[in-house]
mmCIF file of C-alpha atoms in Angstrom:
data_model
loop_
_atom_site.group_PDB
_atom_site.id
_atom_site.type_symbol
_atom_site.label_atom_id
_atom_site.label_comp_id
_atom_site.label_asym_id
_atom_site.label_seq_id
_atom_site.Cartn_x
_atom_site.Cartn_y
_atom_site.Cartn_z
ATOM 1 C CA MET A 1 -6.910 -17.294 -10.987
ATOM 2 C CA LEU A 2 -6.061 -16.220 -14.513
ATOM 3 C CA ALA A 3 -4.560 -18.595 -16.999
ATOM 4 C CA ALA A 4 -1.717 -17.640 -19.324
ATOM 5 C CA ASN A 5 -4.207 -15.840 -21.578
ATOM 6 C CA PRO A 6 -6.417 -14.257 -18.886
ATOM 7 C CA ASN A 7 -9.919 -12.921 -19.459
ATOM 8 C CA PRO A 8 -10.329 -9.531 -17.757
ATOM 9 C CA VAL A 9 -14.092 -9.725 -17.292
ATOM 10 C CA PRO A 10 -14.225 -11.906 -14.135
ATOM 11 C CA TYR A 11 -11.789 -9.600 -12.371
ATOM 12 C CA ARG A 12 -13.854 -6.530 -13.149
ATOM 13 C CA LEU A 13 -16.985 -8.237 -11.873
ATOM 14 C CA LYS A 14 -15.227 -9.438 -8.741
ATOM 15 C CA ALA A 15 -13.868 -5.943 -8.124
ATOM 16 C CA LEU A 16 -17.341 -4.442 -8.459
ATOM 17 C CA ARG A 17 -18.599 -6.729 -5.762
ATOM 18 C CA ARG A 18 -15.880 -5.580 -3.389
ATOM 19 C CA VAL A 19 -15.564 -1.859 -4.095
ATOM 20 C CA SER A 20 -18.268 0.733 -3.646
ATOM 21 C CA GLY A 21 -18.825 4.361 -4.595
ATOM 22 C CA SER A 22 -16.596 6.195 -7.003
ATOM 23 C CA ALA A 23 -14.065 3.340 -7.135
ATOM 24 C CA ALA A 24 -16.775 1.020 -8.461
ATOM 25 C CA LEU A 25 -17.742 3.621 -11.056
ATOM 26 C CA ALA A 26 -14.121 3.781 -12.171
ATOM 27 C CA LEU A 27 -14.149 0.028 -12.664
ATOM 28 C CA LEU A 28 -17.271 0.259 -14.800
ATOM 29 C CA LEU A 29 -15.659 2.895 -16.985
ATOM 30 C CA ALA A 30 -12.412 0.955 -17.453
ATOM 31 C CA THR A 31 -11.911 -0.239 -21.036
ATOM 32 C CA ALA A 32 -9.758 -2.915 -22.611
ATOM 33 C CA THR A 33 -7.216 -1.993 -25.279
ATOM 34 C CA ALA A 34 -6.191 -3.777 -28.461
ATOM 35 C CA CYS A 35 -2.980 -2.257 -29.866
ATOM 36 C CA LYS A 36 0.339 -4.060 -30.039
ATOM 37 C CA SER A 37 3.410 -2.432 -28.524
ATOM 38 C CA SER A 38 6.610 -1.585 -30.349
ATOM 39 C CA ASP A 39 9.644 -3.851 -30.367
ATOM 40 C CA ASP A 40 11.990 -0.897 -29.811
ATOM 41 C CA THR A 41 13.706 -1.492 -26.467
ATOM 42 C CA ARG A 42 14.637 2.085 -25.599
ATOM 43 C CA PRO A 43 12.985 2.923 -22.223
ATOM 44 C CA ARG A 44 11.205 6.018 -23.526
ATOM 45 C CA PRO A 45 7.523 6.703 -24.191
ATOM 46 C CA HIS A 46 6.817 6.137 -27.876
ATOM 47 C CA ARG A 47 3.118 6.071 -28.649
ATOM 48 C CA GLU A 48 2.441 9.778 -28.333
ATOM 49 C CA THR A 49 3.483 10.442 -31.928
ATOM 50 C CA ALA A 50 1.649 7.447 -33.396
ATOM 51 C CA SER A 51 -1.590 9.379 -33.909
ATOM 52 C CA PRO A 52 -2.826 12.852 -33.019
ATOM 53 C CA HIS A 53 -5.972 11.159 -31.664
ATOM 54 C CA HIS A 54 -4.142 8.689 -29.436
ATOM 55 C CA ARG A 55 -5.496 8.357 -25.896
ATOM 56 C CA PHE A 56 -2.886 7.519 -23.330
ATOM 57 C CA ARG A 57 -3.501 3.996 -22.025
ATOM 58 C CA LEU A 58 -2.762 3.328 -18.363
ATOM 59 C CA GLY A 59 -3.032 -0.046 -16.660
ATOM 60 C CA TYR A 60 -3.648 -0.234 -12.914
ATOM 61 C CA PHE A 61 -2.756 -3.565 -11.306
ATOM 62 C CA ALA A 62 -3.887 -4.024 -7.713
ATOM 63 C CA PRO A 63 -3.047 -6.955 -5.450
ATOM 64 C CA GLU A 64 -6.730 -7.051 -4.477
ATOM 65 C CA PHE A 65 -9.581 -4.635 -3.845
ATOM 66 C CA TYR A 66 -10.124 -4.536 -0.075
ATOM 67 C CA ALA A 67 -10.887 -1.228 1.664
ATOM 68 C CA GLY A 68 -7.341 0.088 1.968
ATOM 69 C CA GLN A 69 -6.361 -0.908 -1.570
ATOM 70 C CA ALA A 70 -9.591 0.552 -2.948
ATOM 71 C CA ALA A 71 -8.711 3.895 -1.360
ATOM 72 C CA ILE A 72 -5.171 3.714 -2.763
ATOM 73 C CA MET A 73 -6.531 2.966 -6.229
ATOM 74 C CA GLU A 74 -9.045 5.795 -6.207
ATOM 75 C CA GLY A 75 -6.365 8.383 -5.458
ATOM 76 C CA VAL A 76 -4.637 7.375 -8.699
ATOM 77 C CA LEU A 77 -7.707 6.908 -10.878
ATOM 78 C CA ALA A 78 -9.187 10.279 -9.956
ATOM 79 C CA ARG A 79 -6.134 12.052 -11.351
ATOM 80 C CA ALA A 80 -5.985 9.819 -14.430
ATOM 81 C CA ARG A 81 -9.662 10.421 -15.219
ATOM 82 C CA GLU A 82 -9.096 14.180 -15.034
ATOM 83 C CA ARG A 83 -6.645 13.792 -17.901
ATOM 84 C CA GLY A 84 -9.014 11.707 -20.023
ATOM 85 C CA TRP A 85 -6.724 8.688 -20.024
ATOM 86 C CA GLU A 86 -7.970 5.266 -21.034
ATOM 87 C CA LEU A 87 -7.887 2.919 -18.042
ATOM 88 C CA GLN A 88 -7.549 -0.814 -17.626
ATOM 89 C CA LEU A 89 -7.886 -2.267 -14.123
ATOM 90 C CA ALA A 90 -7.111 -5.718 -12.756
ATOM 91 C CA SER A 91 -6.971 -7.420 -9.367
ATOM 92 C CA ALA A 92 -4.581 -10.304 -8.748
ATOM 93 C CA ASN A 93 -6.405 -11.629 -5.683
ATOM 94 C CA SER A 94 -3.057 -11.639 -3.872
ATOM 95 C CA ASN A 95 -1.506 -14.097 -6.328
ATOM 96 C CA ALA A 96 1.873 -13.123 -7.785
ATOM 97 C CA GLN A 97 1.538 -15.432 -10.811
ATOM 98 C CA THR A 98 -1.876 -13.997 -11.591
ATOM 99 C CA GLN A 99 -0.474 -10.472 -11.451
ATOM 100 C CA ALA A 100 2.362 -11.389 -13.806
ATOM 101 C CA SER A 101 -0.118 -12.948 -16.258
ATOM 102 C CA GLN A 102 -2.341 -9.880 -16.128
ATOM 103 C CA LEU A 103 0.567 -7.528 -16.816
ATOM 104 C CA ARG A 104 1.695 -9.543 -19.832
ATOM 105 C CA TYR A 105 -1.851 -9.954 -21.154
ATOM 106 C CA PHE A 106 -2.718 -6.271 -21.086
ATOM 107 C CA ALA A 107 0.739 -5.193 -22.252
ATOM 108 C CA ASP A 108 0.023 -7.200 -25.408
ATOM 109 C CA ARG A 109 -3.072 -5.059 -25.870
ATOM 110 C CA GLY A 110 -1.338 -1.739 -26.021
ATOM 111 C CA LEU A 111 -0.644 -0.144 -22.636
ATOM 112 C CA ASP A 112 1.566 2.940 -22.563
ATOM 113 C CA ALA A 113 2.361 2.709 -18.844
ATOM 114 C CA VAL A 114 1.430 0.665 -15.793
ATOM 115 C CA VAL A 115 0.895 1.483 -12.141
ATOM 116 C CA VAL A 116 1.364 -1.617 -10.024
ATOM 117 C CA VAL A 117 0.966 -2.501 -6.361
ATOM 118 C CA PRO A 118 3.206 -5.599 -6.408
ATOM 119 C CA VAL A 119 2.035 -8.809 -4.802
ATOM 120 C CA ASP A 120 5.643 -9.996 -4.585
ATOM 121 C CA SER A 121 8.414 -7.372 -4.650
ATOM 122 C CA ASN A 122 11.004 -9.850 -5.902
ATOM 123 C CA ASP A 123 9.025 -11.857 -8.467
ATOM 124 C CA ILE A 124 7.672 -8.727 -10.161
ATOM 125 C CA VAL A 125 11.159 -7.688 -11.312
ATOM 126 C CA ARG A 126 11.230 -10.134 -14.236
ATOM 127 C CA VAL A 127 7.923 -8.830 -15.600
ATOM 128 C CA PHE A 128 9.060 -5.232 -15.180
ATOM 129 C CA ARG A 129 12.122 -6.008 -17.294
ATOM 130 C CA GLU A 130 9.859 -7.320 -20.044
ATOM 131 C CA LEU A 131 7.711 -4.188 -19.914
ATOM 132 C CA ARG A 132 10.728 -1.907 -20.016
ATOM 133 C CA GLU A 133 12.055 -3.706 -23.103
ATOM 134 C CA ARG A 134 8.735 -2.873 -24.763
ATOM 135 C CA ARG A 135 9.070 0.801 -23.775
ATOM 136 C CA ILE A 136 6.127 0.652 -21.388
ATOM 137 C CA GLY A 137 6.430 2.991 -18.409
ATOM 138 C CA VAL A 138 6.820 1.128 -15.111
ATOM 139 C CA PHE A 139 5.502 2.807 -11.962
ATOM 140 C CA THR A 140 4.505 1.445 -8.571
ATOM 141 C CA ILE A 141 2.630 2.790 -5.589
ATOM 142 C CA ASP A 142 2.303 1.580 -1.982
ATOM 143 C CA ARG A 143 5.047 -1.010 -2.590
ATOM 144 C CA ALA A 144 8.164 -1.257 -4.707
ATOM 145 C CA PRO A 145 10.239 -3.951 -6.437
ATOM 146 C CA THR A 146 13.409 -5.146 -4.801
ATOM 147 C CA GLU A 147 15.554 -4.029 -7.762
ATOM 148 C CA PRO A 148 15.334 -2.150 -11.086
ATOM 149 C CA PRO A 149 13.843 -1.474 -13.530
ATOM 150 C CA LEU A 150 11.448 1.153 -12.248
ATOM 151 C CA ASP A 151 10.581 4.616 -13.538
ATOM 152 C CA LEU A 152 9.250 5.699 -10.125
ATOM 153 C CA GLY A 153 7.677 4.273 -6.993
ATOM 154 C CA VAL A 154 5.471 6.409 -4.742
ATOM 155 C CA LEU A 155 4.894 5.002 -1.291
ATOM 156 C CA SER A 156 4.829 5.750 2.391
ATOM 157 C CA ASP A 157 8.062 5.763 4.325
ATOM 158 C CA ASN A 158 7.266 2.384 5.831
ATOM 159 C CA TYR A 159 10.468 2.246 7.838
ATOM 160 C CA MET A 160 9.434 5.531 9.470
ATOM 161 C CA ALA A 161 5.976 4.102 10.141
ATOM 162 C CA GLY A 162 7.338 1.088 11.984
ATOM 163 C CA LYS A 163 9.718 3.262 13.949
ATOM 164 C CA GLN A 164 6.912 5.639 14.965
ATOM 165 C CA SER A 165 4.814 2.754 16.269
ATOM 166 C CA ALA A 166 7.734 1.374 18.274
ATOM 167 C CA GLU A 167 8.463 4.775 19.796
ATOM 168 C CA ALA A 168 4.805 5.159 20.732
ATOM 169 C CA LEU A 169 4.829 1.749 22.403
ATOM 170 C CA LEU A 170 7.836 2.733 24.495
ATOM 171 C CA ARG A 171 5.996 5.814 25.733
ATOM 172 C CA LEU A 172 2.863 3.956 26.730
ATOM 173 C CA LYS A 173 1.865 3.385 30.321
ATOM 174 C CA VAL A 174 -1.108 1.274 31.317
ATOM 175 C CA GLY A 175 -2.680 2.985 34.314
ATOM 176 C CA ASP A 176 -0.292 4.729 36.685
ATOM 177 C CA LYS A 177 1.938 1.844 37.703
ATOM 178 C CA ASP A 178 1.677 -0.789 34.978
ATOM 179 C CA PRO A 179 4.308 -0.255 32.255
ATOM 180 C CA VAL A 180 4.257 -1.992 28.902
ATOM 181 C CA THR A 181 5.996 -5.359 29.097
ATOM 182 C CA GLY A 182 6.946 -7.996 26.571
ATOM 183 C CA PRO A 183 6.739 -10.058 24.615
ATOM 184 C CA VAL A 184 5.251 -7.833 21.933
ATOM 185 C CA LEU A 185 3.227 -9.808 19.394
ATOM 186 C CA GLU A 186 4.131 -8.544 15.901
ATOM 187 C CA LEU A 187 1.429 -9.418 13.383
ATOM 188 C CA ALA A 188 3.439 -8.974 10.200
ATOM 189 C CA GLY A 189 2.095 -8.594 6.693
ATOM 190 C CA ASP A 190 3.323 -10.491 3.664
ATOM 191 C CA LEU A 191 7.084 -10.709 4.150
ATOM 192 C CA ARG A 192 7.612 -11.209 0.396
ATOM 193 C CA GLN A 193 6.844 -7.499 0.058
ATOM 194 C CA ASN A 194 9.177 -4.627 0.813
ATOM 195 C CA VAL A 195 6.357 -2.905 2.717
ATOM 196 C CA ALA A 196 6.166 -5.601 5.379
ATOM 197 C CA GLN A 197 9.940 -5.887 5.518
ATOM 198 C CA LEU A 198 10.326 -2.151 6.120
ATOM 199 C CA ARG A 199 7.515 -1.924 8.672
ATOM 200 C CA GLY A 200 9.221 -4.719 10.551
ATOM 201 C CA SER A 201 12.753 -3.336 10.319
ATOM 202 C CA GLY A 202 11.664 0.150 11.394
ATOM 203 C CA PHE A 203 9.910 -1.304 14.426
ATOM 204 C CA HIS A 204 12.855 -3.508 15.345
ATOM 205 C CA SER A 205 15.342 -0.655 14.929
ATOM 206 C CA VAL A 206 13.839 0.750 18.137
ATOM 207 C CA LEU A 207 12.729 -2.263 20.149
ATOM 208 C CA ASP A 208 15.850 -4.338 19.531
ATOM 209 C CA GLN A 209 17.603 -1.775 21.732
ATOM 210 C CA HIS A 210 15.257 -2.750 24.575
ATOM 211 C CA PRO A 211 15.811 -6.422 25.446
ATOM 212 C CA ASP A 212 13.156 -6.126 28.152
ATOM 213 C CA LEU A 213 10.607 -5.835 25.303
ATOM 214 C CA PRO A 214 11.208 -8.935 23.155
ATOM 215 C CA VAL A 215 9.201 -9.251 19.957
ATOM 216 C CA GLU A 216 7.506 -12.378 18.575
ATOM 217 C CA ARG A 217 6.889 -12.069 14.829
ATOM 218 C CA HIS A 218 4.123 -13.954 13.059
ATOM 219 C CA ALA A 219 3.455 -13.476 9.333
ATOM 220 C CA THR A 220 -0.249 -13.031 8.553
ATOM 221 C CA ASP A 221 0.029 -12.085 4.849
ATOM 222 C CA TRP A 222 -2.400 -9.189 5.461
ATOM 223 C CA SER A 223 -5.101 -11.842 5.982
ATOM 224 C CA PRO A 224 -7.787 -11.359 8.680
ATOM 225 C CA SER A 225 -8.243 -15.141 8.904
ATOM 226 C CA LYS A 226 -4.520 -15.750 9.490
ATOM 227 C CA THR A 227 -4.471 -12.867 11.959
ATOM 228 C CA SER A 228 -7.351 -14.498 13.785
ATOM 229 C CA ARG A 229 -5.553 -17.840 14.056
ATOM 230 C CA VAL A 230 -2.370 -16.264 15.407
ATOM 231 C CA LEU A 231 -4.261 -14.200 17.983
ATOM 232 C CA GLU A 232 -6.440 -17.083 19.097
ATOM 233 C CA GLN A 233 -3.323 -19.161 19.743
ATOM 234 C CA ALA A 234 -1.755 -16.284 21.678
ATOM 235 C CA VAL A 235 -4.887 -15.667 23.758
ATOM 236 C CA ALA A 236 -5.075 -19.359 24.601
ATOM 237 C CA LYS A 237 -1.768 -18.893 26.444
ATOM 238 C CA GLY A 238 -3.000 -15.859 28.394
ATOM 239 C CA ARG A 239 -3.381 -12.110 27.931
ATOM 240 C CA PRO A 240 -1.117 -10.722 25.176
ATOM 241 C CA ARG A 241 1.232 -8.097 26.577
ATOM 242 C CA ALA A 242 1.164 -5.787 23.529
ATOM 243 C CA LEU A 243 0.351 -5.913 19.796
ATOM 244 C CA TYR A 244 2.054 -4.364 16.776
ATOM 245 C CA LEU A 245 -0.083 -4.586 13.635
ATOM 246 C CA HIS A 246 1.606 -4.193 10.245
ATOM 247 C CA SER A 247 -1.854 -3.355 8.901
ATOM 248 C CA ASP A 248 -4.529 -2.152 11.268
ATOM 249 C CA ALA A 249 -6.930 -2.146 8.281
ATOM 250 C CA ALA A 250 -6.725 -5.937 8.182
ATOM 251 C CA ALA A 251 -6.175 -6.676 11.864
ATOM 252 C CA VAL A 252 -8.047 -4.255 14.139
ATOM 253 C CA PRO A 253 -11.576 -5.672 13.803
ATOM 254 C CA VAL A 254 -10.278 -9.205 14.329
ATOM 255 C CA ALA A 255 -8.041 -8.234 17.249
ATOM 256 C CA LEU A 256 -10.760 -6.377 19.138
ATOM 257 C CA GLU A 257 -13.220 -9.218 18.671
ATOM 258 C CA ILE A 258 -10.810 -11.877 19.930
ATOM 259 C CA LEU A 259 -9.592 -9.799 22.873
ATOM 260 C CA GLY A 260 -13.204 -9.013 23.787
ATOM 261 C CA LYS A 261 -14.324 -12.637 23.751
ATOM 262 C CA ALA A 262 -11.385 -13.565 25.968
ATOM 263 C CA GLY A 263 -12.125 -10.775 28.456
ATOM 264 C CA TYR A 264 -8.944 -8.897 27.645
ATOM 265 C CA LEU A 265 -10.428 -5.815 25.979
ATOM 266 C CA HIS A 266 -10.000 -2.945 28.411
ATOM 267 C CA PRO A 267 -9.782 0.779 27.594
ATOM 268 C CA ARG A 268 -6.595 2.749 27.686
ATOM 269 C CA GLY A 269 -5.578 3.774 31.198
ATOM 270 C CA SER A 270 -7.211 0.824 32.924
ATOM 271 C CA HIS A 271 -5.459 -2.195 34.409
ATOM 272 C CA GLY A 272 -5.292 -5.089 31.972
ATOM 273 C CA HIS A 273 -5.357 -2.912 28.860
ATOM 274 C CA VAL A 274 -3.498 -4.555 25.977
ATOM 275 C CA PRO A 275 -1.483 -1.833 24.200
ATOM 276 C CA ILE A 276 -2.042 -1.869 20.441
ATOM 277 C CA VAL A 277 -0.036 0.086 17.878
ATOM 278 C CA GLY A 278 0.094 -0.305 14.128
ATOM 279 C CA VAL A 279 0.344 1.094 10.625
ATOM 280 C CA ASP A 280 -2.315 2.421 8.218
ATOM 281 C CA CYS A 281 -4.763 4.429 10.376
ATOM 282 C CA SER A 282 -7.825 2.886 8.778
ATOM 283 C CA PRO A 283 -11.336 3.982 9.811
ATOM 284 C CA ALA A 284 -11.485 0.988 12.178
ATOM 285 C CA ALA A 285 -8.187 1.954 13.804
ATOM 286 C CA LEU A 286 -9.208 5.576 14.303
ATOM 287 C CA ALA A 287 -12.498 4.442 15.846
ATOM 288 C CA ALA A 288 -10.591 2.104 18.157
ATOM 289 C CA ILE A 289 -8.282 4.942 19.235
ATOM 290 C CA ARG A 290 -11.298 7.134 20.042
ATOM 291 C CA ALA A 291 -12.854 4.287 22.032
ATOM 292 C CA GLY A 292 -9.618 3.797 23.971
ATOM 293 C CA PHE A 293 -8.872 0.265 22.758
ATOM 294 C CA MET A 294 -6.006 1.156 20.425
ATOM 295 C CA ASP A 295 -3.159 3.479 21.362
ATOM 296 C CA GLN A 296 -1.410 4.612 18.173
ATOM 297 C CA CYS A 297 -1.310 4.189 14.430
ATOM 298 C CA SER A 298 1.152 5.457 11.828
ATOM 299 C CA ALA A 299 -0.968 7.058 9.120
ATOM 300 C CA GLN A 300 -0.185 6.505 5.473
ATOM 301 C CA PRO A 301 -0.939 9.389 3.083
ATOM 302 C CA ILE A 302 -2.878 7.016 0.842
ATOM 303 C CA ALA A 303 -4.770 9.601 -1.190
ATOM 304 C CA SER A 304 -1.470 11.264 -2.123
ATOM 305 C CA PHE A 305 -0.124 8.153 -3.847
ATOM 306 C CA GLY A 306 -1.948 9.661 -6.818
ATOM 307 C CA LEU A 307 1.063 11.961 -7.170
ATOM 308 C CA VAL A 308 2.448 9.209 -9.382
ATOM 309 C CA ILE A 309 0.225 10.562 -12.189
ATOM 310 C CA GLU A 310 2.177 13.835 -12.208
ATOM 311 C CA TYR A 311 5.390 11.895 -12.723
ATOM 312 C CA ILE A 312 3.853 9.754 -15.452
ATOM 313 C CA GLU A 313 3.033 13.029 -17.222
ATOM 314 C CA GLN A 314 6.663 14.056 -16.801
ATOM 315 C CA TRP A 315 7.821 10.700 -18.192
ATOM 316 C CA ARG A 316 5.439 11.043 -21.156
ATOM 317 C CA SER A 317 6.994 14.396 -22.005
ATOM 318 C CA GLY A 318 10.471 12.900 -22.068
ATOM 319 C CA HIS A 319 11.692 14.815 -19.025
ATOM 320 C CA PRO A 320 13.899 12.878 -16.589
ATOM 321 C CA ILE A 321 12.697 12.263 -13.041
ATOM 322 C CA ARG A 322 15.320 13.804 -10.787
ATOM 323 C CA THR A 323 16.104 13.882 -7.090
ATOM 324 C CA GLU A 324 14.133 16.625 -5.396
ATOM 325 C CA THR A 325 12.361 17.669 -2.232
ATOM 326 C CA VAL A 326 8.620 17.595 -2.851
ATOM 327 C CA THR A 327 6.470 19.997 -0.868
ATOM 328 C CA ARG A 328 2.726 20.503 -0.730
ATOM 329 C CA PRO A 329 1.608 23.067 1.846
ATOM 330 C CA GLY A 330 -0.947 21.634 4.241
ATOM 331 C CA GLU A 331 -0.235 17.973 3.462
ATOM 332 C CA LEU A 332 0.713 15.825 6.461
ATOM 333 C CA TRP A 333 3.422 14.040 4.459
ATOM 334 C CA SER A 334 5.139 17.225 3.235
ATOM 335 C CA PRO A 335 8.025 17.679 2.709
ATOM 336 C CA ALA A 336 8.985 14.365 1.115
ATOM 337 C CA GLN A 337 12.158 13.300 -0.598
ATOM 338 C CA LEU A 338 12.373 11.877 -4.094
ATOM 339 C CA SER A 339 15.603 9.952 -4.487
ATOM 340 C CA ALA A 340 16.431 9.264 -8.122
ATOM 341 C CA ASP A 341 20.212 8.937 -7.861
ATOM 342 C CA ASN A 342 20.052 5.171 -8.356
ATOM 343 C CA LYS A 343 18.116 2.934 -10.722
ATOM 344 C CA LEU A 344 15.304 2.448 -8.214
ATOM 345 C CA PRO A 345 13.827 5.952 -7.860
ATOM 346 C CA LEU A 346 11.412 6.314 -4.966
ATOM 347 C CA LEU A 347 9.284 9.126 -3.596
ATOM 348 C CA LEU A 348 8.866 8.391 0.118
ATOM 349 C CA LEU A 349 5.978 10.221 1.757
ATOM 350 C CA ALA A 350 6.265 10.769 5.503
ATOM 351 C CA THR A 351 3.842 8.956 7.786
ATOM 352 C CA THR A 352 2.093 10.621 10.746
ATOM 353 C CA SER A 353 1.992 9.189 14.249
ATOM 354 C CA VAL A 354 -1.626 9.353 15.420
ATOM 355 C CA ASN A 355 -3.046 8.947 18.915
ATOM 356 C CA GLU A 356 -6.043 10.268 20.846
ATOM 357 C CA SER A 357 -4.741 13.838 20.533
ATOM 358 C CA ASN A 358 -4.889 14.055 16.724
ATOM 359 C CA CYS A 359 -7.118 11.169 15.586
ATOM 360 C CA ASP A 360 -9.853 13.550 14.382
ATOM 361 C CA ASP A 361 -7.658 15.318 11.824
ATOM 362 C CA SER A 362 -9.718 15.471 8.625
ATOM 363 C CA ARG A 363 -6.582 15.030 6.500
ATOM 364 C CA LEU A 364 -6.181 11.412 7.646
ATOM 365 C CA TRP A 365 -7.365 9.072 4.903
ATOM 366 C CA GLY A 366 -9.272 6.956 7.400
ATOM 367 C CA ASN A 367 -11.389 9.928 8.402
ATOM 368 C CA ALA A 368 -11.967 10.982 4.798
ATOM 369 C CA LEU A 369 -13.026 7.462 3.811
ATOM 370 C CA HIS A 370 -15.321 7.179 6.805
ATOM 371 C CA LEU A 371 -17.075 10.421 5.924
ATOM 372 C CA ALA A 372 -17.410 9.404 2.266
ATOM 373 C CA GLN A 373 -19.154 6.170 3.257
ATOM 374 C CA ARG A 374 -21.678 7.809 5.594
#
């Protein structure tokens, strides 16, 4: 954990131990900055005219560097490196106070803008206000604050993702005569974050209309160890009827192991199969779908969160970010809607419902990551 005056070196070293490939290289190339920011409180970029040799300084603040977050980060850093920007990276190790300290520490050293994946969507608001007063651009990806200020957030439509998983669960049949029954065990993420809240509310918007499929929610904070404890307690009471995973990246390996040890891991279409749906579509989830042990996942367009760099460029140029429909031919998330009519502008990228019929699509981030690691 960082103190009030945090030292960035341990976090870089810790990140290098947990991230491989090009993401690790990006961490090695990240450099600290040492310029003070202006006291002018107007929320406009201001450092571009300070020197003709100024390099734009971008801070990237991750909650932690596990596989999914590493992939999210790389989509942003790749675009920033193309522009020759100076980068500063930090991991909060899932601690909201650490993230706040890191943001303040590096802001003091001359950042022009930040891209943040908030640990806590509510607590981060106070720090964002401080950054805005110092005319530092405030952008988020993957998650968003609960209220302004924010220049733009780019994230999946997490409500859509939860809804897609619920609809898939309703369609599932186990064998020919064994329909899905409740209760459905909902392994929620960190409910301090808007992502977990939306994945839950989207799911419940469908299943709450079906009282024959009650849902039991358990917060796991995206933690495999907490997921394991919840599942072990559930298995001790008998075979779970169905699982909804807020993050299959964190939960699938644990879930399959526990179900297997208990004798409850049966392939799709066989009697006793435990239906599993979830959000992310990680490599582990796609492999589980192919093997028949998972039924559906709602795929995030993780690599496309890097679109935030285009909007940071727009912000740098002094052009307002306006409501628009964003299209990219061939992208699974396209078209997407950017809503900038309020003070919390968000670009919501559509998620894709994935099952055995489309789990080999090369555009899914889980497939791309799997191939890159081979």
